[in-house]
Amino acid sequence: MNLQHYLNDHVVDDDDSIRAVQDRLELGQLVIIPDAFRTDFAELVHDQLFHHTNYSLEEGYHADGYTHLFHTIKDDDNDNNNNNNNMSPILRHVNDIFSSIDTRTFLTQFTDLDCLGDTILEPTYHAPGHFENPHTADEGQHNIAFLWLLSKDWQPEWGGALYWCQETPDYSYVHATFNTLVLFKVTTRSKHMITKVSTLVADSGGGNGNGNGSNGNGGKQQQQPQRKRLAYNGFWTGGWVPEAEDDLEEQLEQNGDKLTRRQFETMEELLEQEPSLLSEERRTEVRALFEEELADRYPPSPRYIFELDANELSGTTAGTAAGIVSES
């Protein structure tokens, strides 16, 4: 099983297009591929997602302020809380295609990035009110993020767009469409979000949009929405885990910008461990290359938020500021 066989010819058979994808990913840009997969394959997966009736609500609140709310399908036979929520055989087969070693080998060649690790997959349905706040997804071995957009007859004013935060506002919205593949290299700068889905979409086709056809209180069945914001999302992750015996110098010098967060952090751990793992000469060389990549990965950036703090002011200025506040 190889995902390559399900992609359209204009994606995989044009060397210029492949090089363009690799170059844009290396630059940290969002890559959008319309009409990416064979139509029969896209229609099959859309049909499976559209008619699935036991979506699981995914709701998260994190200490840094990131929050999200959407429906997903769990592929877990041992999920006691959602024991009727397992994937259909067809969707499991789709997962197998996206996850196969042949696919991961092909993606490594196609993107020129390490995709040989585990594949993380998450089919999603964003109902009215659902959203994902800005985040980079820069964690662990995440290397290539993908969103296969599978919505039909969707209007931009209904929301549910992928918003690429690095782009200017005129071009930052990637609206929900059918059979569009979106790729990006996961980095500290890959900040994006999914805009909130409007209640207008529910009005367009009826139904409450909760993914299970009920009214949420055990009441009678309601009409399913005729249009849904659907996508097959996931990550192809890095498979290499650095060890002291590896050529760390070459990796940092030639592929430093391609390393995952975990690969980079593992190198830092090796530098901090017992000297027996790395000779002093090697440690010095690796450290110099590591610091250079560290500066590129986390460059100083201007702040666009200023909070006035009277405690940080000095002398007369502090007293004047305090006086102004107290008089108000």
Short mmCIF file of C-alpha atoms in Angstrom, two decimals:
data_model
loop_
_atom_site.label_atom_id
_atom_site.label_comp_id
_atom_site.label_asym_id
_atom_site.label_seq_id
_atom_site.Cartn_x
_atom_site.Cartn_y
_atom_site.Cartn_z
CA MET A 1 0.00 0.00 0.00
CA ASN A 2 1.45 3.30 -1.08
CA LEU A 3 -0.28 6.68 -0.98
CA GLN A 4 1.61 7.56 -4.16
CA HIS A 5 -0.77 5.34 -6.15
CA TYR A 6 -3.78 7.36 -4.96
CA LEU A 7 -2.39 10.79 -5.79
CA ASN A 8 -3.16 12.35 -9.17
CA ASP A 9 -0.47 12.34 -11.84
CA HIS A 10 0.10 16.11 -11.72
CA VAL A 11 1.24 15.70 -8.10
CA VAL A 12 3.72 12.84 -8.42
CA ASP A 13 4.82 12.71 -12.08
CA ASP A 14 6.04 16.27 -12.56
CA ASP A 15 9.63 16.72 -11.38
CA ASP A 16 9.32 20.50 -11.41
CA SER A 17 6.27 20.33 -9.15
CA ILE A 18 8.03 17.97 -6.74
CA ARG A 19 11.05 20.26 -6.51
CA ALA A 20 8.75 23.24 -5.95
CA VAL A 21 7.03 21.41 -3.07
CA GLN A 22 10.38 20.57 -1.48
CA ASP A 23 11.67 24.14 -1.86
CA ARG A 24 8.53 25.70 -0.39
CA LEU A 25 8.45 23.31 2.56
CA GLU A 26 12.10 24.10 3.27
CA LEU A 27 11.23 27.81 3.28
CA GLY A 28 8.52 27.17 5.87
CA GLN A 29 5.69 27.98 3.49
CA LEU A 30 2.24 26.42 3.31
CA VAL A 31 1.87 24.16 0.27
CA ILE A 32 -1.62 23.81 -1.23
CA ILE A 33 -2.30 21.04 -3.78
CA PRO A 34 -5.78 21.24 -5.36
CA ASP A 35 -7.37 18.09 -6.80
CA ALA A 36 -4.68 16.09 -5.04
CA PHE A 37 -6.11 12.56 -4.95
CA ARG A 38 -7.93 10.38 -7.43
CA THR A 39 -11.57 11.42 -7.51
CA ASP A 40 -12.91 7.95 -6.68
CA PHE A 41 -10.68 7.76 -3.61
CA ALA A 42 -11.64 11.26 -2.43
CA GLU A 43 -15.36 10.52 -2.93
CA LEU A 44 -15.07 7.28 -0.96
CA VAL A 45 -13.36 8.92 2.03
CA HIS A 46 -15.74 11.91 1.95
CA ASP A 47 -18.73 9.54 1.98
CA GLN A 48 -17.31 7.66 4.96
CA LEU A 49 -16.73 10.84 6.96
CA PHE A 50 -20.02 12.45 5.99
CA HIS A 51 -22.18 9.49 7.04
CA HIS A 52 -20.25 8.51 10.16
CA THR A 53 -22.68 8.70 13.09
CA ASN A 54 -20.50 8.20 16.17
CA TYR A 55 -17.99 11.00 16.20
CA SER A 56 -16.13 11.62 19.45
CA LEU A 57 -15.97 15.16 20.79
CA GLU A 58 -12.36 16.35 21.12
CA GLU A 59 -12.17 19.29 23.55
CA GLY A 60 -8.92 20.62 24.96
CA TYR A 61 -7.78 23.48 27.20
CA HIS A 62 -4.06 24.00 27.75
CA ALA A 63 -1.98 26.00 30.22
CA ASP A 64 -0.59 28.27 27.51
CA GLY A 65 -4.13 29.29 26.48
CA TYR A 66 -4.49 27.04 23.43
CA THR A 67 -7.99 25.57 23.14
CA HIS A 68 -9.78 23.46 20.55
CA LEU A 69 -13.16 21.89 19.96
CA PHE A 70 -14.09 19.48 17.14
CA HIS A 71 -15.30 15.97 16.39
CA THR A 72 -12.98 13.11 15.49
CA ILE A 73 -13.11 9.37 14.91
CA LYS A 74 -11.14 7.14 17.25
CA ASP A 75 -9.43 4.04 15.90
CA ASP A 76 -9.22 2.16 19.18
CA ASP A 77 -10.79 -1.23 19.84
CA ASN A 78 -10.06 -0.85 23.56
CA ASP A 79 -11.68 2.55 24.04
CA ASN A 80 -14.15 1.73 26.81
CA ASN A 81 -15.69 5.18 26.77
CA ASN A 82 -16.41 5.10 23.05
CA ASN A 83 -16.88 1.41 22.35
CA ASN A 84 -19.21 2.14 19.42
CA ASN A 85 -16.93 4.79 18.01
CA ASN A 86 -14.42 2.65 16.13
CA MET A 87 -13.58 3.28 12.51
CA SER A 88 -15.25 1.52 9.65
CA PRO A 89 -13.15 -1.08 7.80
CA ILE A 90 -12.80 1.37 4.90
CA LEU A 91 -11.43 4.17 7.09
CA ARG A 92 -9.06 1.75 8.77
CA HIS A 93 -7.81 0.76 5.34
CA VAL A 94 -7.28 4.46 4.54
CA ASN A 95 -5.27 4.76 7.76
CA ASP A 96 -3.20 1.77 6.70
CA ILE A 97 -2.45 3.43 3.37
CA PHE A 98 -1.35 6.70 5.00
CA SER A 99 0.73 4.81 7.58
CA SER A 100 2.44 2.14 5.47
CA ILE A 101 6.21 1.99 5.23
CA ASP A 102 5.90 2.37 1.45
CA THR A 103 3.97 5.62 1.95
CA ARG A 104 6.44 6.93 4.51
CA THR A 105 9.37 6.09 2.24
CA PHE A 106 7.65 7.83 -0.68
CA LEU A 107 6.87 10.92 1.45
CA THR A 108 10.48 11.11 2.62
CA GLN A 109 11.55 11.29 -1.04
CA PHE A 110 8.67 13.55 -2.09
CA THR A 111 9.24 16.14 0.66
CA ASP A 112 12.97 15.60 1.24
CA LEU A 113 12.17 15.34 4.96
CA ASP A 114 12.31 12.44 7.41
CA CYS A 115 8.83 10.84 7.42
CA LEU A 116 9.90 7.36 8.51
CA GLY A 117 8.46 7.52 12.02
CA ASP A 118 4.93 6.81 13.16
CA THR A 119 2.01 8.33 11.28
CA ILE A 120 -0.53 10.24 13.37
CA LEU A 121 -4.01 10.39 11.82
CA GLU A 122 -7.14 12.27 12.86
CA PRO A 123 -10.23 12.46 10.66
CA THR A 124 -12.21 15.51 11.77
CA TYR A 125 -15.63 17.06 11.52
CA HIS A 126 -15.91 20.70 12.63
CA ALA A 127 -19.56 21.35 13.43
CA PRO A 128 -21.03 24.84 14.03
CA GLY A 129 -19.18 26.45 16.94
CA HIS A 130 -16.07 24.29 16.53
CA PHE A 131 -12.60 25.80 16.17
CA GLU A 132 -8.88 25.40 16.86
CA ASN A 133 -6.98 28.34 18.33
CA PRO A 134 -3.51 29.35 17.03
CA HIS A 135 -0.78 26.75 17.58
CA THR A 136 2.37 25.51 15.84
CA ALA A 137 2.07 21.73 16.49
CA ASP A 138 5.83 21.85 17.11
CA GLU A 139 6.26 18.91 19.44
CA GLY A 140 7.91 15.51 19.53
CA GLN A 141 8.80 14.04 16.16
CA HIS A 142 6.18 15.99 14.16
CA ASN A 143 7.80 16.79 10.83
CA ILE A 144 5.20 17.16 8.07
CA ALA A 145 1.65 18.18 8.94
CA PHE A 146 -1.09 17.56 6.43
CA LEU A 147 -4.75 18.47 6.05
CA TRP A 148 -6.76 16.73 3.35
CA LEU A 149 -9.77 19.02 2.96
CA LEU A 150 -12.95 17.12 2.06
CA SER A 151 -15.86 19.57 2.27
CA LYS A 152 -18.35 19.94 -0.57
CA ASP A 153 -20.33 23.06 -1.57
CA TRP A 154 -18.79 25.05 1.29
CA GLN A 155 -19.09 28.84 1.50
CA PRO A 156 -16.20 30.92 2.91
CA GLU A 157 -18.56 32.87 5.19
CA TRP A 158 -19.31 29.64 7.05
CA GLY A 159 -15.83 29.67 8.58
CA GLY A 160 -13.80 26.51 9.16
CA ALA A 161 -10.86 27.93 7.21
CA LEU A 162 -7.25 27.08 7.86
CA TYR A 163 -5.66 30.41 8.79
CA TRP A 164 -1.89 30.58 8.18
CA CYS A 165 -0.68 33.18 10.67
CA GLN A 166 2.60 34.03 8.89
CA GLU A 167 0.82 35.22 5.75
CA THR A 168 -0.67 38.66 5.11
CA PRO A 169 -4.44 38.84 5.75
CA ASP A 170 -5.32 38.94 2.04
CA TYR A 171 -3.84 35.47 1.49
CA SER A 172 -3.91 33.81 4.91
CA TYR A 173 -7.27 32.01 4.63
CA VAL A 174 -7.37 28.54 3.08
CA HIS A 175 -11.09 27.92 2.84
CA ALA A 176 -12.68 24.50 3.14
CA THR A 177 -12.81 22.79 -0.25
CA PHE A 178 -13.03 19.28 -1.66
CA ASN A 179 -9.96 17.14 -2.35
CA THR A 180 -7.32 19.74 -1.51
CA LEU A 181 -4.13 18.60 0.23
CA VAL A 182 -2.33 21.11 2.46
CA LEU A 183 1.22 20.44 3.69
CA PHE A 184 3.65 22.29 5.92
CA LYS A 185 6.91 21.63 7.74
CA VAL A 186 6.30 21.75 11.49
CA THR A 187 8.57 24.39 13.06
CA THR A 188 8.54 27.03 15.78
CA ARG A 189 7.00 29.36 13.16
CA SER A 190 4.24 27.12 11.75
CA LYS A 191 1.48 28.89 13.65
CA HIS A 192 -2.00 28.25 12.27
CA MET A 193 -5.60 27.92 13.38
CA ILE A 194 -9.02 26.70 12.22
CA THR A 195 -11.55 29.52 12.28
CA LYS A 196 -14.84 29.02 14.08
CA VAL A 197 -17.58 27.34 12.04
CA SER A 198 -20.68 29.51 11.77
CA THR A 199 -24.20 28.45 12.72
CA LEU A 200 -25.16 29.56 9.20
CA VAL A 201 -24.01 26.19 7.91
CA ALA A 202 -26.61 24.44 10.07
CA ASP A 203 -29.29 26.71 8.61
CA SER A 204 -28.14 25.72 5.11
CA GLY A 205 -29.09 22.09 5.57
CA GLY A 206 -30.86 21.62 8.89
CA GLY A 207 -29.74 19.43 11.78
CA ASN A 208 -27.90 20.23 14.96
CA GLY A 209 -24.44 19.36 13.65
CA ASN A 210 -23.42 17.15 16.57
CA GLY A 211 -22.40 14.27 14.32
CA ASN A 212 -24.74 11.64 15.76
CA GLY A 213 -28.15 12.66 14.49
CA SER A 214 -29.75 13.12 17.94
CA ASN A 215 -30.73 16.25 19.75
CA GLY A 216 -28.07 15.62 22.41
CA ASN A 217 -30.67 14.89 25.12
CA GLY A 218 -31.93 11.51 24.05
CA GLY A 219 -34.73 13.07 22.03
CA LYS A 220 -35.92 12.31 18.54
CA GLN A 221 -33.58 12.20 15.59
CA GLN A 222 -33.01 15.42 13.68
CA GLN A 223 -32.09 15.91 10.08
CA GLN A 224 -28.36 15.63 9.38
CA PRO A 225 -26.64 18.75 8.02
CA GLN A 226 -26.30 18.65 4.26
CA ARG A 227 -22.89 20.32 4.33
CA LYS A 228 -20.05 19.51 6.71
CA ARG A 229 -16.56 20.84 7.29
CA LEU A 230 -14.61 17.59 6.92
CA ALA A 231 -10.89 16.84 6.77
CA TYR A 232 -8.38 14.04 7.18
CA ASN A 233 -5.55 15.51 9.25
CA GLY A 234 -2.32 14.16 10.61
CA PHE A 235 1.45 14.16 10.86
CA TRP A 236 4.24 12.21 9.26
CA THR A 237 6.90 12.07 11.93
CA GLY A 238 10.65 11.69 11.97
CA GLY A 239 12.02 8.20 12.50
CA TRP A 240 15.63 9.01 13.40
CA VAL A 241 16.59 9.39 17.06
CA PRO A 242 20.13 10.84 17.47
CA GLU A 243 22.78 8.78 19.26
CA ALA A 244 26.35 9.67 20.17
CA GLU A 245 27.69 7.27 17.53
CA ASP A 246 25.81 9.07 14.73
CA ASP A 247 27.39 11.75 12.58
CA LEU A 248 25.82 14.60 14.53
CA GLU A 249 28.12 17.14 12.91
CA GLU A 250 26.89 16.31 9.42
CA GLN A 251 23.25 16.29 10.51
CA LEU A 252 23.54 19.74 12.08
CA GLU A 253 25.62 21.19 9.26
CA GLN A 254 23.60 19.84 6.34
CA ASN A 255 20.15 19.08 7.77
CA GLY A 256 19.85 21.30 10.83
CA ASP A 257 16.71 23.05 9.57
CA LYS A 258 15.09 19.67 8.83
CA LEU A 259 15.39 18.27 12.35
CA THR A 260 12.27 17.69 14.41
CA ARG A 261 11.92 19.23 17.85
CA ARG A 262 12.65 15.89 19.51
CA GLN A 263 15.73 15.25 17.36
CA PHE A 264 17.06 18.70 18.23
CA GLU A 265 16.36 18.29 21.94
CA THR A 266 17.98 14.83 21.96
CA MET A 267 21.17 16.35 20.56
CA GLU A 268 21.13 18.89 23.37
CA GLU A 269 20.73 16.07 25.89
CA LEU A 270 23.74 14.28 24.41
CA LEU A 271 25.81 17.43 24.81
CA GLU A 272 24.86 17.66 28.49
CA GLN A 273 25.54 14.02 29.35
CA GLU A 274 28.71 12.32 30.54
CA PRO A 275 31.86 13.22 28.56
CA SER A 276 32.38 9.54 27.79
CA LEU A 277 29.59 9.74 25.20
CA LEU A 278 31.34 12.47 23.22
CA SER A 279 35.03 13.34 23.20
CA GLU A 280 35.87 16.89 24.20
CA GLU A 281 36.90 17.68 20.63
CA ARG A 282 33.63 16.35 19.22
CA ARG A 283 31.62 18.01 21.95
CA THR A 284 33.14 21.39 21.08
CA GLU A 285 32.41 20.96 17.37
CA VAL A 286 28.88 19.68 17.88
CA ARG A 287 28.19 22.44 20.42
CA ALA A 288 29.26 25.15 17.97
CA LEU A 289 27.00 23.75 15.22
CA PHE A 290 24.17 23.27 17.71
CA GLU A 291 24.36 26.88 18.89
CA GLU A 292 24.31 28.08 15.30
CA GLU A 293 21.18 26.07 14.55
CA LEU A 294 19.65 27.18 17.86
CA ALA A 295 20.02 30.83 16.79
CA ASP A 296 18.32 30.08 13.46
CA ARG A 297 15.54 28.09 15.09
CA TYR A 298 14.76 30.60 17.83
CA PRO A 299 15.77 34.00 16.39
CA PRO A 300 15.18 37.18 18.38
CA SER A 301 11.96 38.75 17.23
CA PRO A 302 10.30 42.11 17.90
CA ARG A 303 7.50 42.22 20.45
CA TYR A 304 4.18 43.70 19.38
CA ILE A 305 2.60 43.74 22.83
CA PHE A 306 3.64 46.25 25.50
CA GLU A 307 2.37 46.17 29.06
CA LEU A 308 3.15 49.19 31.19
CA ASP A 309 4.65 48.16 34.54
CA ALA A 310 5.36 50.99 36.97
CA ASN A 311 7.72 48.75 38.95
CA GLU A 312 10.08 48.63 35.99
CA LEU A 313 10.17 52.39 35.64
CA SER A 314 12.76 54.36 37.62
CA GLY A 315 13.18 57.66 39.39
CA THR A 316 10.86 60.53 38.61
CA THR A 317 9.23 58.68 35.75
CA ALA A 318 8.04 55.93 38.08
CA GLY A 319 6.66 58.43 40.56
CA THR A 320 4.86 60.36 37.82
CA ALA A 321 3.37 57.17 36.40
CA ALA A 322 2.20 56.08 39.85
CA GLY A 323 0.73 59.51 40.46
CA ILE A 324 -1.22 59.44 37.23
CA VAL A 325 -2.65 56.03 38.07
CA SER A 326 -3.61 57.05 41.61
CA GLU A 327 -5.33 60.25 40.45
CA SER A 328 -7.40 58.37 37.94
#
